[in-house]
Phi, psi and omega in degrees: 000155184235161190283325168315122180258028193297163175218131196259100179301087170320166197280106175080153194046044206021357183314170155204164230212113173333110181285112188274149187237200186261100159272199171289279176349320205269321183335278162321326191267351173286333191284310223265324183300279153000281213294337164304299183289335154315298171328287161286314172321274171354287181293017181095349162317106193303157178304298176326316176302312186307295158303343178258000163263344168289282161358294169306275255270319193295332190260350158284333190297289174326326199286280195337275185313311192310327194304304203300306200252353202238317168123188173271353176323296201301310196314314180274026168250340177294325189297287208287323161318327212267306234252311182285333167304318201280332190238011147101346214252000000 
């Protein structure tokens, strides 16, 4: 939840539901991702590597939250998206 208190109507049953905005968390992972990968460059790290432990890390973040908020239906259409990338299909 953000501290914004606009409130957004959902589809039925009149609720309506707080409109999440751009905080620090998102704030931080725009920063910190960059400057990371700026960083192993640096130190000699082929690109290629960078993206694929910068990737690795950006797609547990995503599992996590999808776990925390979406339940396991979505994790296991995130598994098989993940998968089908993978396999080129």
């Amino acid at each position: 939840m953000s501290i914004d208190s606009t409130s957004v109507p959902r589809a039925g049953g009149g609720h309506t539901e707080t409109a999440p905005r751009f905080g620090a968390p998102q704030a931080l992972m725009a920063i910190s991702f960059p400057v990371l990968g700026t960083a192993l460059h640096l130190t000699g790290m082929p690109v290629q590597d960078i993206f694929v432990l910068l990737g690795g890390c950006g797609a547990l973040g995503v599992a996590a939250v999808v776990a925390v908020a979406g339940g396991r239906r979505r994790l296991a259409e995130l598994a098989t998206a993940v998968l089908r990338a993978t396999a080129g299909k």
